[in-house]
mmCIF file of C-alpha atoms (C1' of nucleotides) in Angstrom:
data_model
loop_
_atom_site.group_PDB
_atom_site.id
_atom_site.type_symbol
_atom_site.label_atom_id
_atom_site.label_comp_id
_atom_site.label_asym_id
_atom_site.label_seq_id
_atom_site.Cartn_x
_atom_site.Cartn_y
_atom_site.Cartn_z
ATOM 1 C CA MET A 1 -0.497 -3.969 5.711
ATOM 2 C CA THR A 2 1.734 -5.589 3.125
ATOM 3 C CA VAL A 3 3.597 -8.833 3.356
ATOM 4 C CA PRO A 4 6.611 -8.971 1.069
ATOM 5 C CA ALA A 5 6.469 -11.645 -1.611
ATOM 6 C CA HIS A 6 9.005 -14.009 -0.155
ATOM 7 C CA THR A 7 10.961 -16.564 -1.968
ATOM 8 C CA ALA A 8 10.409 -19.767 -0.015
ATOM 9 C CA ARG A 9 12.619 -19.617 3.025
ATOM 10 C CA ILE A 10 15.400 -22.142 2.651
ATOM 11 C CA ALA A 11 17.334 -23.500 5.583
ATOM 12 C CA VAL A 12 20.295 -21.123 5.638
ATOM 13 C CA SER A 13 21.473 -21.139 9.169
ATOM 14 C CA ASP A 14 25.041 -19.903 8.957
ATOM 15 C CA LEU A 15 26.739 -16.877 7.504
ATOM 16 C CA PRO A 16 28.750 -18.596 4.753
ATOM 17 C CA SER A 17 25.668 -20.319 3.350
ATOM 18 C CA ALA A 18 23.754 -17.067 3.529
ATOM 19 C CA LEU A 19 26.468 -15.264 1.573
ATOM 20 C CA ALA A 20 26.498 -18.066 -0.994
ATOM 21 C CA ALA A 21 22.699 -17.971 -1.184
ATOM 22 C CA VAL A 22 22.811 -14.305 -2.170
ATOM 23 C CA ARG A 23 24.667 -15.223 -5.351
ATOM 24 C CA GLU A 24 22.452 -18.233 -5.946
ATOM 25 C CA ARG A 25 19.432 -15.958 -5.985
ATOM 26 C CA GLY A 26 21.060 -13.953 -8.744
ATOM 27 C CA LEU A 27 21.907 -11.004 -6.493
ATOM 28 C CA ARG A 28 25.270 -9.303 -6.314
ATOM 29 C CA LEU A 29 27.188 -9.756 -3.114
ATOM 30 C CA SER A 30 27.698 -6.100 -2.438
ATOM 31 C CA CYS A 31 29.428 -4.507 0.487
ATOM 32 C CA ALA A 32 26.221 -3.458 2.247
ATOM 33 C CA ARG A 33 24.624 -6.838 1.637
ATOM 34 C CA ARG A 34 27.604 -8.490 3.357
ATOM 35 C CA ILE A 35 27.379 -6.055 6.273
ATOM 36 C CA VAL A 36 23.688 -6.788 6.805
ATOM 37 C CA LEU A 37 24.146 -10.555 6.780
ATOM 38 C CA GLU A 38 27.237 -10.479 8.990
ATOM 39 C CA ALA A 39 25.471 -8.321 11.538
ATOM 40 C CA LEU A 40 22.350 -10.482 11.626
ATOM 41 C CA TYR A 41 24.149 -13.819 11.790
ATOM 42 C CA GLU A 42 26.595 -12.673 14.444
ATOM 43 C CA ALA A 43 23.963 -11.028 16.663
ATOM 44 C CA ASP A 44 22.221 -13.004 19.351
ATOM 45 C CA GLY A 45 18.854 -11.397 18.678
ATOM 46 C CA PRO A 46 16.975 -9.117 16.306
ATOM 47 C CA LEU A 47 18.683 -5.856 15.305
ATOM 48 C CA THR A 48 17.411 -2.451 14.223
ATOM 49 C CA ALA A 49 18.494 -0.957 10.893
ATOM 50 C CA GLU A 50 20.451 1.594 12.890
ATOM 51 C CA GLU A 51 22.378 -1.148 14.704
ATOM 52 C CA ILE A 52 23.148 -2.935 11.450
ATOM 53 C CA ALA A 53 24.405 0.293 9.886
ATOM 54 C CA ARG A 54 26.617 1.081 12.869
ATOM 55 C CA SER A 55 28.017 -2.448 12.993
ATOM 56 C CA GLY A 56 29.631 -2.138 9.607
ATOM 57 C CA ARG A 57 29.672 1.589 8.932
ATOM 58 C CA CYS A 58 27.428 1.760 5.982
ATOM 59 C CA ASP A 59 24.621 4.136 5.212
ATOM 60 C CA LEU A 60 21.267 3.668 6.872
ATOM 61 C CA ALA A 61 19.492 4.009 3.516
ATOM 62 C CA SER A 62 21.557 1.131 2.151
ATOM 63 C CA VAL A 63 20.586 -1.002 5.108
ATOM 64 C CA TYR A 64 16.905 -0.365 4.480
ATOM 65 C CA ARG A 65 17.294 -1.067 0.777
ATOM 66 C CA ASN A 66 19.149 -4.286 1.443
ATOM 67 C CA VAL A 67 17.128 -5.789 4.235
ATOM 68 C CA GLU A 68 14.221 -5.414 1.847
ATOM 69 C CA ALA A 69 16.067 -7.089 -1.025
ATOM 70 C CA LEU A 70 17.256 -9.879 1.238
ATOM 71 C CA GLU A 71 13.786 -10.331 2.677
ATOM 72 C CA THR A 72 12.365 -10.719 -0.820
ATOM 73 C CA ALA A 73 15.122 -13.249 -1.480
ATOM 74 C CA GLY A 74 13.996 -15.176 1.601
ATOM 75 C CA LEU A 75 17.164 -14.656 3.616
ATOM 76 C CA VAL A 76 16.040 -12.052 6.140
ATOM 77 C CA ARG A 77 12.839 -11.316 7.973
ATOM 78 C CA HIS A 78 11.666 -8.519 10.189
ATOM 79 C CA LEU A 79 9.178 -7.916 12.949
ATOM 80 C CA HIS A 80 7.613 -4.989 14.761
ATOM 81 C CA VAL A 81 7.685 -4.719 18.496
ATOM 82 C CA GLY A 82 5.485 -2.144 20.136
ATOM 83 C CA HIS A 83 6.003 1.381 18.855
ATOM 84 C CA GLY A 84 9.692 0.894 18.228
ATOM 85 C CA PRO A 85 11.683 0.622 15.023
ATOM 86 C CA GLY A 86 11.583 -2.537 12.907
ATOM 87 C CA LEU A 87 13.769 -5.435 14.000
ATOM 88 C CA TYR A 88 15.595 -7.627 11.513
ATOM 89 C CA LEU A 89 16.812 -11.193 11.827
ATOM 90 C CA PRO A 90 17.904 -14.130 9.676
ATOM 91 C CA ALA A 91 14.907 -15.761 8.018
ATOM 92 C CA ALA A 92 16.094 -19.088 9.393
ATOM 93 C CA ALA A 93 15.463 -17.902 12.955
ATOM 94 C CA ALA A 94 11.988 -19.360 13.431
ATOM 95 C CA VAL A 95 11.178 -17.337 16.508
ATOM 96 C CA GLU A 96 7.630 -16.698 17.671
ATOM 97 C CA LEU A 97 7.628 -14.180 20.487
ATOM 98 C CA ILE A 98 5.415 -12.582 23.039
ATOM 99 C CA VAL A 99 6.521 -9.116 24.108
ATOM 100 C CA CYS A 100 5.626 -7.257 27.300
ATOM 101 C CA GLU A 101 4.009 -3.950 26.385
ATOM 102 C CA ARG A 102 5.144 -2.404 29.618
ATOM 103 C CA CYS A 103 8.786 -3.349 30.015
ATOM 104 C CA GLY A 104 9.691 -4.840 26.646
ATOM 105 C CA ALA A 105 10.597 -8.289 28.048
ATOM 106 C CA ARG A 106 10.374 -11.026 25.436
ATOM 107 C CA ALA A 107 9.649 -14.726 25.666
ATOM 108 C CA ASP A 108 9.581 -17.436 23.054
ATOM 109 C CA VAL A 109 6.268 -19.128 22.489
ATOM 110 C CA ASP A 110 6.307 -22.863 21.856
ATOM 111 C CA PRO A 111 5.343 -23.526 18.220
ATOM 112 C CA ARG A 112 2.833 -26.112 19.410
ATOM 113 C CA VAL A 113 1.024 -23.374 21.318
ATOM 114 C CA THR A 114 0.963 -21.005 18.361
ATOM 115 C CA ALA A 115 -0.227 -23.861 16.179
ATOM 116 C CA ASP A 116 -3.153 -24.443 18.535
ATOM 117 C CA VAL A 117 -3.940 -20.737 18.625
ATOM 118 C CA ARG A 118 -3.771 -20.553 14.861
ATOM 119 C CA ALA A 119 -6.228 -23.432 14.555
ATOM 120 C CA ALA A 120 -8.654 -21.985 17.106
ATOM 121 C CA VAL A 121 -8.721 -18.514 15.567
ATOM 122 C CA GLN A 122 -8.971 -20.020 12.085
ATOM 123 C CA ALA A 123 -11.969 -22.051 13.083
ATOM 124 C CA ALA A 124 -13.670 -19.063 14.728
ATOM 125 C CA THR A 125 -12.974 -16.324 12.185
ATOM 126 C CA GLY A 126 -11.724 -17.844 8.942
ATOM 127 C CA PHE A 127 -8.629 -15.660 9.273
ATOM 128 C CA THR A 128 -5.282 -17.356 9.856
ATOM 129 C CA PRO A 129 -3.239 -15.463 12.424
ATOM 130 C CA HIS A 130 0.518 -15.481 12.408
ATOM 131 C CA PHE A 131 3.045 -14.145 14.832
ATOM 132 C CA ASP A 132 6.139 -13.748 12.690
ATOM 133 C CA HIS A 133 5.725 -10.165 11.710
ATOM 134 C CA PHE A 134 3.645 -8.722 14.548
ATOM 135 C CA PRO A 135 4.447 -10.786 17.620
ATOM 136 C CA LEU A 136 1.971 -11.300 20.413
ATOM 137 C CA ALA A 137 1.766 -8.389 22.842
ATOM 138 C CA GLY A 138 0.852 -8.643 26.493
ATOM 139 C CA LEU A 139 2.198 -8.372 29.990
ATOM 140 C CA CYS A 140 5.055 -10.322 31.512
ATOM 141 C CA PRO A 141 4.388 -11.944 34.897
ATOM 142 C CA ARG A 142 6.100 -9.157 36.799
ATOM 143 C CA CYS A 143 4.277 -6.312 35.069
ATOM 144 C CA ALA A 144 0.957 -8.137 35.414
ATOM 145 C CA TYR A 145 1.662 -8.438 39.128
ATOM 146 C CA ASP A 146 2.764 -4.797 39.516
ATOM 147 C CA ARG A 147 -0.390 -3.690 37.805
ATOM 148 C CA GLN A 148 -2.641 -5.633 40.176
ATOM 149 C CA GLU A 149 -0.884 -4.277 43.238
ATOM 150 C CA GLY A 150 -0.732 -0.668 42.249
ATOM 151 C CA MET B 1 6.216 -0.432 24.752
ATOM 152 C CA THR B 2 4.177 1.647 27.171
ATOM 153 C CA VAL B 3 0.622 1.101 28.270
ATOM 154 C CA PRO B 4 -1.093 4.294 29.419
ATOM 155 C CA ALA B 5 -2.167 4.370 33.049
ATOM 156 C CA HIS B 6 -5.895 4.113 32.478
ATOM 157 C CA THR B 7 -8.555 5.102 34.832
ATOM 158 C CA ALA B 8 -10.813 2.076 35.085
ATOM 159 C CA ARG B 9 -12.975 2.001 31.985
ATOM 160 C CA ILE B 10 -16.520 2.809 32.907
ATOM 161 C CA ALA B 11 -19.474 1.835 30.776
ATOM 162 C CA VAL B 12 -19.930 5.002 28.723
ATOM 163 C CA SER B 13 -21.550 3.896 25.541
ATOM 164 C CA ASP B 14 -23.171 7.008 24.169
ATOM 165 C CA LEU B 15 -21.996 10.489 23.357
ATOM 166 C CA PRO B 16 -23.934 12.437 26.022
ATOM 167 C CA SER B 17 -22.631 10.216 28.808
ATOM 168 C CA ALA B 18 -19.130 10.512 27.434
ATOM 169 C CA LEU B 19 -19.361 14.300 27.416
ATOM 170 C CA ALA B 20 -20.683 14.257 30.979
ATOM 171 C CA ALA B 21 -17.937 11.864 32.006
ATOM 172 C CA VAL B 22 -15.306 14.332 30.853
ATOM 173 C CA ARG B 23 -16.501 16.808 33.464
ATOM 174 C CA GLU B 24 -16.863 14.100 36.085
ATOM 175 C CA ARG B 25 -13.196 13.253 35.665
ATOM 176 C CA GLY B 26 -12.345 16.861 36.459
ATOM 177 C CA LEU B 27 -11.455 17.744 32.878
ATOM 178 C CA ARG B 28 -12.714 20.770 31.016
ATOM 179 C CA LEU B 29 -15.090 20.131 28.183
ATOM 180 C CA SER B 30 -13.114 21.992 25.560
ATOM 181 C CA CYS B 31 -13.904 22.396 21.936
ATOM 182 C CA ALA B 32 -11.364 19.862 20.724
ATOM 183 C CA ARG B 33 -12.424 17.374 23.381
ATOM 184 C CA ARG B 34 -15.975 17.612 22.117
ATOM 185 C CA ILE B 35 -14.831 17.143 18.515
ATOM 186 C CA VAL B 36 -12.876 14.003 19.381
ATOM 187 C CA LEU B 37 -15.739 12.393 21.259
ATOM 188 C CA GLU B 38 -18.352 13.322 18.668
ATOM 189 C CA ALA B 39 -16.222 11.884 15.897
ATOM 190 C CA LEU B 40 -15.521 8.645 17.723
ATOM 191 C CA TYR B 41 -19.086 8.043 18.898
ATOM 192 C CA GLU B 42 -20.619 8.849 15.532
ATOM 193 C CA ALA B 43 -18.165 6.756 13.517
ATOM 194 C CA ASP B 44 -18.897 3.131 12.792
ATOM 195 C CA GLY B 45 -15.302 2.070 13.305
ATOM 196 C CA PRO B 46 -11.904 3.236 14.514
ATOM 197 C CA LEU B 47 -10.649 6.583 13.196
ATOM 198 C CA THR B 48 -7.224 8.054 12.603
ATOM 199 C CA ALA B 49 -6.208 11.329 14.269
ATOM 200 C CA GLU B 50 -6.302 12.884 10.834
ATOM 201 C CA GLU B 51 -9.915 11.804 10.306
ATOM 202 C CA ILE B 52 -10.936 13.137 13.701
ATOM 203 C CA ALA B 53 -9.280 16.478 12.981
ATOM 204 C CA ARG B 54 -10.961 16.789 9.585
ATOM 205 C CA SER B 55 -14.341 15.838 11.000
ATOM 206 C CA GLY B 56 -14.515 18.897 13.225
ATOM 207 C CA ARG B 57 -11.885 21.227 11.769
ATOM 208 C CA CYS B 58 -9.520 21.348 14.654
ATOM 209 C CA ASP B 59 -5.781 21.100 14.718
ATOM 210 C CA LEU B 60 -4.130 17.721 14.425
ATOM 211 C CA ALA B 61 -1.909 18.503 17.406
ATOM 212 C CA SER B 62 -4.985 19.127 19.528
ATOM 213 C CA VAL B 63 -6.403 15.788 18.480
ATOM 214 C CA TYR B 64 -3.252 13.982 19.550
ATOM 215 C CA ARG B 65 -3.164 15.857 22.853
ATOM 216 C CA ASN B 66 -6.799 15.103 23.530
ATOM 217 C CA VAL B 67 -7.013 11.468 22.541
ATOM 218 C CA GLU B 68 -4.199 10.987 25.001
ATOM 219 C CA ALA B 69 -5.955 12.893 27.777
ATOM 220 C CA LEU B 70 -9.194 11.063 27.110
ATOM 221 C CA GLU B 71 -7.412 7.730 27.038
ATOM 222 C CA THR B 72 -5.894 8.451 30.429
ATOM 223 C CA ALA B 73 -9.380 9.365 31.610
ATOM 224 C CA GLY B 74 -10.594 5.975 30.413
ATOM 225 C CA LEU B 75 -12.917 7.301 27.713
ATOM 226 C CA VAL B 76 -10.930 6.519 24.581
ATOM 227 C CA ARG B 77 -8.602 3.759 23.490
ATOM 228 C CA HIS B 78 -6.383 3.227 20.493
ATOM 229 C CA LEU B 79 -4.875 0.395 18.543
ATOM 230 C CA HIS B 80 -2.209 -0.113 15.918
ATOM 231 C CA VAL B 81 -2.919 -1.891 12.696
ATOM 232 C CA GLY B 82 -0.020 -2.917 10.525
ATOM 233 C CA HIS B 83 2.301 -0.089 9.584
ATOM 234 C CA GLY B 84 -0.424 2.511 9.475
ATOM 235 C CA PRO B 85 -1.299 5.405 11.761
ATOM 236 C CA GLY B 86 -2.889 4.807 15.153
ATOM 237 C CA LEU B 87 -6.630 4.204 15.249
ATOM 238 C CA TYR B 88 -8.831 5.641 17.975
ATOM 239 C CA LEU B 89 -12.180 4.455 19.284
ATOM 240 C CA PRO B 90 -14.450 4.828 22.315
ATOM 241 C CA ALA B 91 -13.075 2.857 25.253
ATOM 242 C CA ALA B 92 -16.468 1.217 25.604
ATOM 243 C CA ALA B 93 -16.046 -0.481 22.224
ATOM 244 C CA ALA B 94 -14.734 -3.812 23.445
ATOM 245 C CA VAL B 95 -13.530 -4.941 20.061
ATOM 246 C CA GLU B 96 -10.903 -7.618 19.609
ATOM 247 C CA LEU B 97 -9.845 -7.795 15.986
ATOM 248 C CA ILE B 98 -7.824 -9.812 13.568
ATOM 249 C CA VAL B 99 -6.482 -7.834 10.630
ATOM 250 C CA CYS B 100 -5.341 -9.150 7.272
ATOM 251 C CA GLU B 101 -1.751 -8.092 6.682
ATOM 252 C CA ARG B 102 -2.241 -8.187 2.953
ATOM 253 C CA CYS B 103 -5.482 -6.381 2.256
ATOM 254 C CA GLY B 104 -6.353 -4.773 5.591
ATOM 255 C CA ALA B 105 -9.652 -6.652 6.012
ATOM 256 C CA ARG B 106 -10.752 -6.858 9.630
ATOM 257 C CA ALA B 107 -12.833 -9.383 11.543
ATOM 258 C CA ASP B 108 -14.026 -9.452 15.113
ATOM 259 C CA VAL B 109 -12.771 -12.281 17.238
ATOM 260 C CA ASP B 110 -15.221 -13.832 19.684
ATOM 261 C CA PRO B 111 -14.159 -12.949 23.248
ATOM 262 C CA ARG B 112 -14.484 -16.602 24.185
ATOM 263 C CA VAL B 113 -11.816 -17.430 21.638
ATOM 264 C CA THR B 114 -9.460 -14.727 22.862
ATOM 265 C CA ALA B 115 -10.075 -15.867 26.418
ATOM 266 C CA ASP B 116 -9.014 -19.397 25.481
ATOM 267 C CA VAL B 117 -5.969 -18.112 23.658
ATOM 268 C CA ARG B 118 -5.074 -15.938 26.618
ATOM 269 C CA ALA B 119 -5.267 -18.920 28.943
ATOM 270 C CA ALA B 120 -3.210 -21.183 26.678
ATOM 271 C CA VAL B 121 -0.428 -18.664 26.144
ATOM 272 C CA GLN B 122 -0.462 -17.782 29.838
ATOM 273 C CA ALA B 123 -0.020 -21.400 30.795
ATOM 274 C CA ALA B 124 2.792 -21.898 28.299
ATOM 275 C CA THR B 125 4.800 -18.701 28.790
ATOM 276 C CA GLY B 126 3.688 -16.937 31.961
ATOM 277 C CA PHE B 127 2.955 -13.874 29.801
ATOM 278 C CA THR B 128 -0.644 -12.737 29.427
ATOM 279 C CA PRO B 129 -1.361 -11.712 25.848
ATOM 280 C CA HIS B 130 -3.952 -9.130 24.985
ATOM 281 C CA PHE B 131 -5.331 -7.963 21.697
ATOM 282 C CA ASP B 132 -6.690 -4.525 22.529
ATOM 283 C CA HIS B 133 -3.736 -2.465 21.563
ATOM 284 C CA PHE B 134 -1.984 -4.631 18.980
ATOM 285 C CA PRO B 135 -4.667 -6.737 17.337
ATOM 286 C CA LEU B 136 -3.968 -10.147 15.882
ATOM 287 C CA ALA B 137 -2.405 -10.065 12.425
ATOM 288 C CA GLY B 138 -2.815 -12.707 9.778
ATOM 289 C CA LEU B 139 -4.385 -13.461 6.449
ATOM 290 C CA CYS B 140 -8.045 -13.300 5.536
ATOM 291 C CA PRO B 141 -9.481 -16.333 3.739
ATOM 292 C CA ARG B 142 -9.226 -14.732 0.320
ATOM 293 C CA CYS B 143 -5.611 -13.611 0.708
ATOM 294 C CA ALA B 144 -4.638 -16.996 2.139
ATOM 295 C CA TYR B 145 -6.198 -18.594 -0.928
ATOM 296 C CA ASP B 146 -4.565 -16.154 -3.364
ATOM 297 C CA ARG B 147 -1.228 -16.850 -1.809
ATOM 298 C CA GLN B 148 -1.543 -20.599 -2.262
ATOM 299 C CA GLU B 149 -2.574 -20.285 -5.883
ATOM 300 C CA GLY B 150 -0.026 -17.775 -7.056
ATOM 301 C "C1'" DC C 1 -9.614 36.013 36.725
ATOM 302 C "C1'" DT C 2 -6.925 31.997 36.519
ATOM 303 C "C1'" DC C 3 -5.459 28.056 34.647
ATOM 304 C "C1'" DT C 4 -6.099 25.139 30.756
ATOM 305 C "C1'" DC C 5 -6.358 24.565 26.103
ATOM 306 C "C1'" DT C 6 -5.918 26.030 21.319
ATOM 307 C "C1'" DG C 7 -3.621 26.805 16.716
ATOM 308 C "C1'" DC C 8 0.474 27.360 14.442
ATOM 309 C "C1'" DA C 9 5.065 26.235 13.486
ATOM 310 C "C1'" DA C 10 8.942 23.713 14.233
ATOM 311 C "C1'" DA C 11 11.162 19.507 15.888
ATOM 312 C "C1'" DG C 12 11.577 14.455 15.975
ATOM 313 C "C1'" DA C 13 11.786 9.488 14.818
ATOM 314 C "C1'" DA C 14 11.576 5.940 11.231
ATOM 315 C "C1'" DT C 15 11.695 5.140 6.638
ATOM 316 C "C1'" DT C 16 11.864 6.161 1.562
ATOM 317 C "C1'" DT C 17 13.514 8.284 -2.649
ATOM 318 C "C1'" DG C 18 16.471 10.934 -6.311
ATOM 319 C "C1'" DC C 19 20.789 11.252 -8.101
ATOM 320 C "C1'" DA C 20 25.687 11.165 -9.450
ATOM 321 C "C1'" DA C 21 29.730 8.615 -8.390
ATOM 322 C "C1'" DA C 22 31.659 3.860 -7.117
ATOM 323 C "C1'" DC C 23 31.481 -1.081 -7.538
ATOM 324 C "C1'" DA C 24 30.463 -6.103 -8.805
ATOM 325 C "C1'" DC C 25 31.051 -9.217 -12.216
ATOM 326 C "C1'" DG D 1 32.207 -1.995 -19.845
ATOM 327 C "C1'" DT D 2 27.454 -2.227 -18.061
ATOM 328 C "C1'" DG D 3 23.982 -2.420 -15.005
ATOM 329 C "C1'" DT D 4 23.639 -2.434 -9.928
ATOM 330 C "C1'" DT D 5 24.522 -0.355 -5.726
ATOM 331 C "C1'" DT D 6 26.341 3.106 -2.859
ATOM 332 C "C1'" DG D 7 26.393 7.484 0.070
ATOM 333 C "C1'" DC D 8 24.480 11.727 0.695
ATOM 334 C "C1'" DA D 9 20.702 14.813 1.018
ATOM 335 C "C1'" DA D 10 16.123 15.791 0.838
ATOM 336 C "C1'" DA D 11 11.354 14.245 1.177
ATOM 337 C "C1'" DT D 12 7.551 11.600 3.645
ATOM 338 C "C1'" DT D 13 4.691 10.035 7.282
ATOM 339 C "C1'" DC D 14 3.183 10.013 11.907
ATOM 340 C "C1'" DT D 15 3.567 12.157 16.228
ATOM 341 C "C1'" DT D 16 5.298 15.438 19.771
ATOM 342 C "C1'" DT D 17 6.580 19.917 21.693
ATOM 343 C "C1'" DG D 18 7.120 25.213 22.519
ATOM 344 C "C1'" DC D 19 4.767 29.207 22.765
ATOM 345 C "C1'" DA D 20 1.632 33.213 22.758
ATOM 346 C "C1'" DG D 21 -3.036 34.111 22.585
ATOM 347 C "C1'" DA D 22 -8.115 32.316 23.164
ATOM 348 C "C1'" DG D 23 -11.380 29.941 26.020
ATOM 349 C "C1'" DA D 24 -13.606 27.339 30.080
ATOM 350 C "C1'" DG D 25 -15.363 27.631 34.551
#
DNA sequence: CTCTCTGCAAAGAATTTGCAAACAC
DNA sequence: GTGTTTGCAAATTCTTTGCAGAGAG
């Protein structure tokens, strides 16, 4: 229900700049902060808090505290897929996804398509949808097919 | 991640038909089942399991067991709004919503709009989005305005 | 009567919080 | 040094499960 009050997301697309940005935002570059950023920048997709904690052996509570701090600082973002745990990724990763509710498959959605959708829903409802935090849910081609067959 | 294996949703738009339908599906019309259906048909919007339980003084565990059974029977559906608890409603309520992530305000989305969106995303990704279970998230006009100002 | 369903209590998953010791600067 | 951050443990929230007794048909 709540969207964190982000600092404007700045283009920080590699680990060293992200680490530097932590200091620039007036935050200490603590051990857990480093672990979170290293994990997210080295991963090839979104990670759970659990995965981040395991990757660098720090406490799960510290991961939660720090992804929040780093999200407020505009360096990290998170999204929610289905009923599962939250997934964290670098804020710079401008991914808009659609996720299969049946099998969990994910696909990127072209920003031009989401822009069109945003405009259409805006015009019809006055609300502006976005897909950063709660990605689109649906069925992948295979699951849609399986469902029709039986 | 999982979509329940619904029985085809049949047009059951009032409480007496819903109660009859329970028996027609070969289910017993138990006390808790009656409480769930009465609560959902008498409410003017989606309810949490907690609210259903309070409404008829039955155990929360029974509510969870029964909304699931009734969903499988095609009489109830549920959706997830933001980080909050699941919300349950009669399956016949063909609502497609957009929910403000900031203040929780909800608006209906015209089915023609969702149909267009569905087609556009389908064409672009192969995935078929739907908005029954995870409604669209975004900002309501007021929150969008507040955000721009400060 | 038989099988299903109920309430209660306990377990589970994800996340948050309190607190004293450890750390960044 | 001083204020922040850490790890650990306990609390919270939502949901699920085990079980013995009550209820539906």
